[in-house]
């Protein structure tokens, strides 16, 4: 299973060159992950009450610029789950053409900021999205 | 030679967990690169009049969270220059302890968004910062 | 007629106190105005090709903090249209309770940044939203 | 007494029209206020440990656009202090020409988000900046 998130390129995301300013892309990535956790029944606003899922590692490639008004499609695919981490990719396309590929690792932490094992609930919610082929 | 940039962690950079929100780290990376181009005599506001240096590729690792009020030190080191790209790292520390390591590739583009060879001036300005050892 | 825009309070909008960081509210205001221009058939990505609608004046009051996960409702009402300006308000509520009230003036400008009369099309599109009572 | 803060218009502050995106101006206002509290010996990172100074009310006027590379000067002047609020203005100029004027009210709150009287220390620190003439 994968999770898809749609995002129009808004004015606020664009730089003086009229294309998405790259730090804003990372906001979109975070929004996509936040929407994904909504989808799997563990919204960020609940999850962050006594812990969190900070990002430990990122690899990103920008294939072509995205412009104001572009309709982007972000597809999140799980890659690996360990005791307390989740690796995933988000592939961003516009009309099927690649714009950005993003691979990142989330770390599940407790209220003290220490990595901690995924709860059974969270593990069960994340697992269906694992897809090593994609 | 390396280039060092200081940044206090401001209120605006922090998330509800009181630590730097990771997309904001990428803003700091961009600010550091912008300050570096100032330093080498090619400020972004001039460079972007008829071209630019978009980021093509990023690898980032977050070693420890940064908190509001932390005094960060960002050190930029060039790694490789090709016909139209520049690879570099930025190592972010606080009191000597690593917070984030960042490796990225800039692409020199012309006013039409096509990659184009560095001008002799730019190449000469970037070269002293190349340091394959660091 | 009024225009309503829904926005969940995302993680990225919140500060270390766990409430919306006020500059992020202004991003939401801009997103609402951008969605409004979509709605009336003059999307920002078209409008900004040879002009724009910068904001000349703002008054904002924050009535109560908004928290991560809150579902906000933003209602835009036109107040006055002149030769080249548009006054409007956006009232932001959560479950009917006021969070922020915003009054602003947009200025229609040409490609040189000079204020210019609204086109007949734009004037006709904006006029139905004028409501001096609200 | 007044407090002056310098800010170059960075790439990240600019929109596709090449001018400061107005929500980014409010970030600069927040940065200026944060630097002001540093200056008076009550840094935000300390102040926010068990309270804060959220903004209750804002009036802003944009007089002329600011462009990438502009060197802005922000001057903060206190206008009025009450039991738990502080009114101030920030006038932003570039080479002496006005760009933005900002008037806002801060509210001193405790750890529960309730407005609370300024401590004697804070009141003593803010008072020298009151200037009803400016």
Coordinates of N, CA, C and O in Angstrom, one line a residue, chain C:
Chain C
X1 N -22.2 37.6 -0.5 CA -21.5 36.3 -0.6 C -20.2 36.4 0.2 O -19.6 37.4 0.3
X2 N -19.8 35.2 0.8 CA -18.5 35.2 1.5 C -17.8 33.9 1.0 O -18.4 33.1 0.3
X3 N -16.5 33.9 1.3 CA -15.7 32.7 0.9 C -15.1 32.1 2.1 O -14.6 32.8 3.0
X4 N -15.3 30.8 2.2 CA -14.8 30.1 3.4 C -13.7 29.1 3.1 O -13.8 28.4 2.0
X5 N -12.7 29.1 3.9 CA -11.5 28.3 3.6 C -11.2 27.5 4.9 O -11.2 28.1 6.0
X6 N -11.0 26.2 4.8 CA -10.7 25.4 6.0 C -9.2 25.1 6.1 O -8.5 24.9 5.1
X7 N -8.7 25.2 7.3 CA -7.3 24.9 7.5 C -7.1 24.2 8.9 O -7.4 24.8 9.9
X8 N -6.6 23.0 8.9 CA -6.2 22.4 10.1 C -4.9 23.0 10.6 O -4.0 23.3 9.7
X9 N -4.7 23.2 11.9 CA -3.4 23.7 12.4 C -2.4 22.6 12.3 O -2.5 21.6 13.1
X10 N -1.5 22.7 11.4 CA -0.4 21.7 11.2 C 0.7 21.9 12.1 O 0.9 23.0 12.7
X11 N 1.5 20.9 12.3 CA 2.7 20.9 13.1 C 3.6 22.1 12.8 O 4.1 22.9 13.7
X12 N 3.8 22.4 11.5 CA 4.7 23.4 11.1 C 4.3 24.8 11.5 O 5.1 25.7 11.4
X13 N 3.0 25.0 11.8 CA 2.5 26.3 12.1 C 2.7 26.7 13.6 O 2.5 27.8 14.0
X14 N 3.2 25.7 14.4 CA 3.2 25.9 15.8 C 4.6 26.2 16.4 O 5.6 25.7 15.9
X15 N 4.6 27.0 17.4 CA 5.8 27.4 18.1 C 6.1 26.6 19.3 O 5.3 25.6 19.6
X16 N 7.2 26.8 20.0 CA 7.5 26.0 21.2 C 6.4 26.0 22.3 O 6.4 25.1 23.1
X17 N 5.5 27.0 22.3 CA 4.4 27.0 23.2 C 3.3 26.1 22.7 O 2.2 26.0 23.4
X18 N 3.4 25.5 21.5 CA 2.4 24.6 21.0 C 1.2 25.4 20.4 O 0.2 24.7 20.1
X19 N 1.4 26.7 20.2 CA 0.3 27.4 19.5 C 0.8 28.0 18.2 O 2.0 28.1 17.9
X20 N -0.1 28.5 17.4 CA 0.3 29.0 16.1 C 1.2 30.2 16.3 O 0.9 31.2 17.0
X21 N 2.3 30.2 15.6 CA 3.3 31.3 15.6 C 2.7 32.4 14.7 O 2.3 32.1 13.6
X22 N 2.6 33.6 15.2 CA 1.8 34.6 14.5 C 2.2 34.8 13.0 O 1.3 35.0 12.2
X23 N 3.5 34.8 12.7 CA 3.8 35.0 11.3 C 3.2 33.9 10.4 O 2.8 34.1 9.2
X24 N 3.0 32.7 11.0 CA 2.4 31.6 10.2 C 0.9 31.9 10.0 O 0.3 31.4 9.0
X25 N 0.3 32.6 10.9 CA -1.1 33.0 10.7 C -1.2 33.8 9.4 O -2.2 33.7 8.6
X26 N -0.2 34.7 9.2 CA -0.3 35.5 8.0 C -0.1 34.7 6.7 O -0.6 35.0 5.6
X27 N 0.7 33.6 6.8 CA 0.8 32.7 5.7 C -0.6 32.1 5.4 O -1.0 31.9 4.2
X28 N -1.3 31.7 6.5 CA -2.7 31.2 6.3 C -3.6 32.2 5.6 O -4.4 31.9 4.8
X29 N -3.4 33.5 6.0 CA -4.2 34.5 5.4 C -3.9 34.6 3.9 O -4.8 34.7 3.1
X30 N -2.6 34.5 3.6 CA -2.3 34.6 2.2 C -2.8 33.4 1.4 O -3.3 33.5 0.3
X31 N -2.7 32.2 2.0 CA -3.3 31.0 1.4 C -4.8 31.1 1.2 O -5.3 30.7 0.1
X32 N -5.5 31.7 2.1 CA -6.9 31.9 2.0 C -7.2 32.9 0.8 O -8.1 32.6 0.0
X33 N -6.5 34.0 0.7 CA -6.7 34.9 -0.3 C -6.3 34.3 -1.7 O -7.0 34.4 -2.7
X34 N -5.3 33.5 -1.7 CA -4.9 32.8 -2.9 C -6.0 31.8 -3.4 O -6.4 31.7 -4.5
X35 N -6.6 31.1 -2.4 CA -7.7 30.2 -2.7 C -9.0 30.9 -3.1 O -9.7 30.5 -4.0
X36 N -9.2 32.1 -2.6 CA -10.3 33.0 -3.0 C -10.1 33.4 -4.4 O -11.1 33.3 -5.2
X37 N -8.9 33.8 -4.8 CA -8.7 34.2 -6.2 C -8.9 33.0 -7.2 O -9.3 33.1 -8.3
X38 N -8.5 31.8 -6.7 CA -8.8 30.6 -7.5 C -10.3 30.5 -7.7 O -10.8 30.3 -8.8
X39 N -11.0 30.6 -6.6 CA -12.5 30.5 -6.6 C -13.1 31.4 -7.6 O -14.1 31.1 -8.3
X40 N -12.6 32.7 -7.7 CA -13.3 33.7 -8.5 C -12.7 33.6 -10.0 O -13.0 34.5 -10.8
X41 N -11.9 32.6 -10.2 CA -11.4 32.4 -11.6 C -10.2 33.2 -12.0 O -9.9 33.3 -13.2
X42 N -9.5 33.8 -11.0 CA -8.3 34.5 -11.3 C -7.1 34.0 -10.5 O -6.7 34.7 -9.6
X43 N -6.7 32.8 -10.7 CA -5.7 32.2 -9.8 C -4.4 33.0 -9.8 O -4.0 33.7 -10.8
X44 N -3.8 33.0 -8.6 CA -2.5 33.8 -8.4 C -1.5 33.5 -9.5 O -0.8 34.4 -9.9
X45 N -1.4 32.2 -9.9 CA -0.3 31.8 -10.8 C -0.5 32.5 -12.2 O 0.5 32.7 -12.9
X46 N -1.7 32.9 -12.5 CA -2.0 33.7 -13.7 C -1.8 35.2 -13.5 O -1.2 35.9 -14.2
X47 N -2.5 35.6 -12.4 CA -2.5 37.0 -12.0 C -1.0 37.6 -11.8 O -0.8 38.7 -12.1
X48 N -0.1 36.7 -11.3 CA 1.2 37.2 -11.0 C 2.1 37.1 -12.3 O 3.3 37.5 -12.2
X49 N 1.6 36.7 -13.4 CA 2.4 36.7 -14.6 C 2.8 38.1 -15.0 O 3.9 38.3 -15.5
X50 N 1.9 39.0 -14.9 CA 2.2 40.4 -15.3 C 1.6 41.4 -14.3 O 1.0 42.4 -14.8
X51 N 1.7 41.1 -13.0 CA 1.2 42.0 -12.0 C 1.1 41.3 -10.7 O 1.9 40.4 -10.4
X52 N 0.2 41.8 -9.9 CA 0.0 41.1 -8.6 C -1.0 41.9 -7.7 O -1.6 42.9 -8.2
X53 N -1.2 41.4 -6.5 CA -2.1 42.0 -5.6 C -1.4 42.0 -4.2 O -1.8 41.4 -3.2
X54 N -0.3 42.8 -4.1 CA 0.4 42.9 -2.8 C -0.6 43.5 -1.7 O -1.5 44.2 -2.1
X55 N -0.2 43.3 -0.5 CA -1.0 43.8 0.6 C -0.4 45.1 1.1 O 0.8 45.2 1.3
X56 N -1.3 46.1 1.2 CA -0.8 47.4 1.6 C -0.9 47.8 3.0 O -0.2 48.6 3.6
X57 N -1.9 47.1 3.7 CA -2.2 47.5 5.1 C -2.9 46.3 5.7 O -3.7 45.6 5.1
X58 N -2.6 46.1 7.0 CA -3.1 45.0 7.7 C -3.5 45.4 9.2 O -2.8 46.2 9.8
X59 N -4.6 45.0 9.6 CA -4.9 45.0 11.1 C -5.3 43.6 11.5 O -6.2 43.0 10.9
X60 N -4.7 43.2 12.6 CA -5.0 41.8 13.0 C -5.2 41.8 14.6 O -4.4 42.5 15.3
X61 N -6.1 41.0 15.0 CA -6.3 40.8 16.4 C -6.3 39.3 16.7 O -7.0 38.6 16.0
X62 N -5.6 38.9 17.7 CA -5.6 37.5 18.1 C -6.4 37.4 19.4 O -6.1 37.9 20.4
X63 N -7.5 36.6 19.3 CA -8.4 36.5 20.4 C -8.1 35.4 21.3 O -8.3 35.5 22.5
X64 N -7.7 34.3 20.8 CA -7.4 33.1 21.6 C -6.4 32.3 20.8 O -6.4 32.3 19.6
X65 N -5.5 31.6 21.5 CA -4.5 30.8 20.8 C -5.1 29.6 20.0 O -6.1 29.1 20.5
X66 N -4.5 29.3 18.9 CA -4.9 28.1 18.2 C -3.8 27.0 18.4 O -2.6 27.3 18.4
X67 N -4.2 25.8 18.6 CA -3.3 24.7 18.9 C -3.2 23.7 17.8 O -4.1 23.6 17.0
X68 N -2.1 23.0 17.8 CA -1.9 21.9 16.8 C -3.1 21.0 16.8 O -3.6 20.5 17.8
X69 N -3.6 20.8 15.6 CA -4.7 19.9 15.4 C -6.1 20.6 15.3 O -7.1 20.0 14.9
X70 N -6.1 21.9 15.8 CA -7.4 22.6 15.7 C -7.8 22.7 14.2 O -7.0 22.9 13.3
X71 N -9.2 22.6 14.0 CA -9.7 22.8 12.7 C -10.2 24.2 12.6 O -11.3 24.6 13.1
X72 N -9.5 25.0 11.8 CA -9.9 26.5 11.7 C -10.8 26.7 10.5 O -10.6 26.0 9.5
X73 N -11.6 27.6 10.6 CA -12.5 28.1 9.5 C -12.2 29.5 9.3 O -12.3 30.4 10.2
X74 N -11.8 29.9 8.0 CA -11.5 31.3 7.7 C -12.6 31.8 6.7 O -12.8 31.2 5.7
X75 N -13.2 32.9 7.1 CA -14.3 33.4 6.2 C -13.8 34.8 5.7 O -13.6 35.7 6.5
X76 N -13.7 34.9 4.4 CA -13.3 36.2 3.8 C -14.6 36.9 3.3 O -15.4 36.4 2.6
X77 N -14.6 38.2 3.6 CA -15.7 39.1 3.2 C -15.1 40.3 2.6 O -14.3 41.0 3.3
X78 N -15.6 40.7 1.4 CA -15.1 42.0 0.8 C -15.8 43.1 1.5 O -16.9 43.0 2.0
X79 N -15.1 44.3 1.7 CA -15.6 45.4 2.4 C -15.7 46.6 1.5 O -16.6 47.4 1.6
X80 N -14.8 46.8 0.5 CA -14.8 48.0 -0.3 C -13.9 47.7 -1.5 O -12.9 47.1 -1.4
X81 N -14.3 48.2 -2.6 CA -13.5 48.1 -3.8 C -13.3 49.6 -4.4 O -14.3 50.3 -4.4
X82 N -12.1 50.0 -4.6 CA -11.9 51.3 -5.2 C -11.2 51.0 -6.6 O -11.2 49.9 -7.1
X83 N -10.8 52.0 -7.2 CA -10.1 52.0 -8.5 C -9.1 50.8 -8.6 O -9.1 50.0 -9.5
X84 N -8.3 50.7 -7.6 CA -7.2 49.7 -7.7 C -6.9 49.0 -6.3 O -5.9 48.4 -6.1
X85 N -7.9 49.1 -5.4 CA -7.7 48.4 -4.1 C -8.9 47.6 -3.8 O -10.0 47.8 -4.3
X86 N -8.7 46.7 -2.9 CA -9.8 45.8 -2.4 C -9.6 45.6 -0.9 O -8.6 45.1 -0.5
X87 N -10.6 46.1 -0.1 CA -10.5 45.9 1.4 C -11.4 44.7 1.7 O -12.5 44.5 1.2
X88 N -10.9 43.9 2.6 CA -11.6 42.7 3.0 C -11.3 42.3 4.5 O -10.3 42.8 5.0
X89 N -12.0 41.4 5.0 CA -11.7 40.9 6.3 C -11.7 39.4 6.2 O -12.3 38.8 5.3
X90 N -10.9 38.8 7.1 CA -10.9 37.3 7.2 C -11.1 37.0 8.7 O -10.3 37.5 9.5
X91 N -12.2 36.4 9.0 CA -12.5 36.0 10.4 C -12.2 34.5 10.6 O -12.7 33.7 9.9
X92 N -11.3 34.2 11.5 CA -10.9 32.9 11.8 C -11.5 32.4 13.1 O -11.4 33.0 14.1
X93 N -12.2 31.2 12.9 CA -12.8 30.7 14.1 C -12.5 29.2 14.2 O -12.0 28.6 13.3
X94 N -12.7 28.7 15.4 CA -12.6 27.2 15.7 C -13.8 26.8 16.5 O -14.1 27.3 17.5
X95 N -14.6 25.9 15.9 CA -15.9 25.5 16.5 C -16.7 26.7 16.9 O -17.3 26.8 18.0
X96 N -16.7 27.7 16.0 CA -17.5 28.9 16.2 C -16.9 30.0 17.1 O -17.3 31.1 17.1
X97 N -15.8 29.7 17.8 CA -15.2 30.7 18.7 C -14.1 31.4 17.9 O -13.3 30.8 17.2
X98 N -14.1 32.8 18.1 CA -13.1 33.6 17.3 C -11.7 33.3 17.8 O -11.4 33.2 19.0
X99 N -10.8 33.3 16.8 CA -9.4 33.1 17.1 C -8.6 34.3 16.6 O -7.7 34.8 17.3
X100 N -8.9 34.8 15.4 CA -8.2 35.9 14.9 C -9.1 36.7 13.9 O -9.9 36.1 13.2
X101 N -9.0 38.0 14.0 CA -9.7 38.8 12.9 C -8.7 39.6 12.2 O -7.7 40.1 12.8
X102 N -8.9 39.7 10.9 CA -7.9 40.2 10.0 C -8.6 41.1 9.0 O -9.6 40.8 8.4
X103 N -8.1 42.3 8.9 CA -8.6 43.3 7.9 C -7.4 43.7 7.1 O -6.4 44.1 7.6
X104 N -7.5 43.7 5.8 CA -6.4 44.1 4.9 C -6.8 44.7 3.6 O -8.0 44.7 3.3
X105 N -5.9 45.4 3.0 CA -6.1 46.0 1.7 C -5.2 45.5 0.7 O -4.0 45.5 0.9
X106 N -5.7 45.0 -0.4 CA -4.9 44.5 -1.5 C -4.8 45.7 -2.5 O -5.8 46.4 -2.7
X107 N -3.7 45.8 -3.2 CA -3.5 46.8 -4.2 C -3.2 46.0 -5.5 O -2.3 45.2 -5.6
X108 N -4.0 46.4 -6.6 CA -3.7 45.7 -7.9 C -2.6 46.5 -8.6 O -2.7 47.7 -8.7
X109 N -1.6 45.7 -8.9 CA -0.4 46.4 -9.6 C -0.1 45.8 -10.9 O -0.5 44.6 -11.2
X110 N 0.6 46.5 -11.8 CA 1.0 46.0 -13.1 C 2.4 45.4 -13.0 O 2.9 45.3 -11.9
X111 N 2.9 45.0 -14.1 CA 4.2 44.3 -14.2 C 5.3 45.2 -13.7 O 6.4 44.7 -13.3
X112 N 5.1 46.5 -13.6 CA 6.1 47.5 -13.1 C 6.0 47.8 -11.7 O 6.7 48.6 -11.1
X113 N 5.0 47.2 -11.0 CA 4.8 47.4 -9.6 C 4.0 48.6 -9.3 O 3.8 49.1 -8.1
X114 N 3.4 49.3 -10.3 CA 2.5 50.5 -10.1 C 1.1 50.0 -9.9 O 0.6 49.2 -10.6
X115 N 0.4 50.7 -9.0 CA -1.0 50.4 -8.9 C -1.8 50.8 -10.1 O -1.4 51.8 -10.8
X116 N -2.7 50.0 -10.5 CA -3.4 50.1 -11.8 C -4.9 49.8 -11.6 O -5.2 49.0 -10.6
X117 N -5.8 50.3 -12.3 CA -7.2 50.0 -12.1 C -7.5 48.5 -12.3 O -6.9 47.8 -13.2
X118 N -8.3 47.9 -11.5 CA -8.8 46.5 -11.6 C -9.3 46.4 -13.1 O -10.0 47.3 -13.6
X119 N -9.0 45.3 -13.7 CA -9.7 45.0 -15.0 C -11.2 44.8 -14.8 O -11.6 44.6 -13.6
X120 N -12.0 45.0 -15.8 CA -13.4 44.8 -15.6 C -13.7 43.4 -15.1 O -14.6 43.2 -14.3
X121 N -13.0 42.4 -15.6 CA -13.2 41.0 -15.2 C -12.9 40.8 -13.7 O -13.7 40.2 -13.1
X122 N -11.8 41.4 -13.2 CA -11.5 41.2 -11.8 C -12.5 42.0 -11.0 O -13.0 41.4 -10.0
X123 N -12.9 43.2 -11.4 CA -13.9 43.9 -10.6 C -15.2 43.2 -10.6 O -15.8 43.1 -9.5
X124 N -15.6 42.6 -11.7 CA -16.9 41.8 -11.7 C -16.8 40.6 -10.8 O -17.8 40.2 -10.2
X125 N -15.6 40.0 -10.7 CA -15.4 38.8 -9.9 C -15.4 39.1 -8.4 O -15.8 38.3 -7.6
X126 N -14.9 40.3 -8.1 CA -14.7 40.6 -6.7 C -16.0 41.2 -6.1 O -16.3 40.9 -4.9
X127 N -16.8 41.9 -6.9 CA -18.0 42.6 -6.4 C -19.0 41.8 -5.7 O -19.5 42.2 -4.6
X128 N -19.3 40.6 -6.1 CA -20.3 39.8 -5.4 C -19.9 39.5 -3.9 O -20.8 39.1 -3.1
X129 N -18.6 39.6 -3.6 CA -18.2 39.3 -2.2 C -18.2 40.5 -1.3 O -17.9 40.4 -0.1
X130 N -18.6 41.7 -1.9 CA -18.7 42.9 -1.1 C -19.9 42.8 -0.1 O -21.0 42.5 -0.6
X131 N -19.6 43.1 1.1 CA -20.7 43.0 2.1 C -20.4 43.9 3.3 O -19.6 43.5 4.1
X132 N -21.0 45.1 3.2 CA -20.6 46.1 4.2 C -21.2 45.8 5.6 O -20.8 46.5 6.6
X133 N -22.1 44.9 5.6 CA -22.8 44.7 6.9 C -22.0 43.7 7.8 O -22.0 43.9 9.0
X134 N -21.3 42.8 7.2 CA -20.7 41.7 7.9 C -19.7 42.2 8.9 O -19.0 43.2 8.6

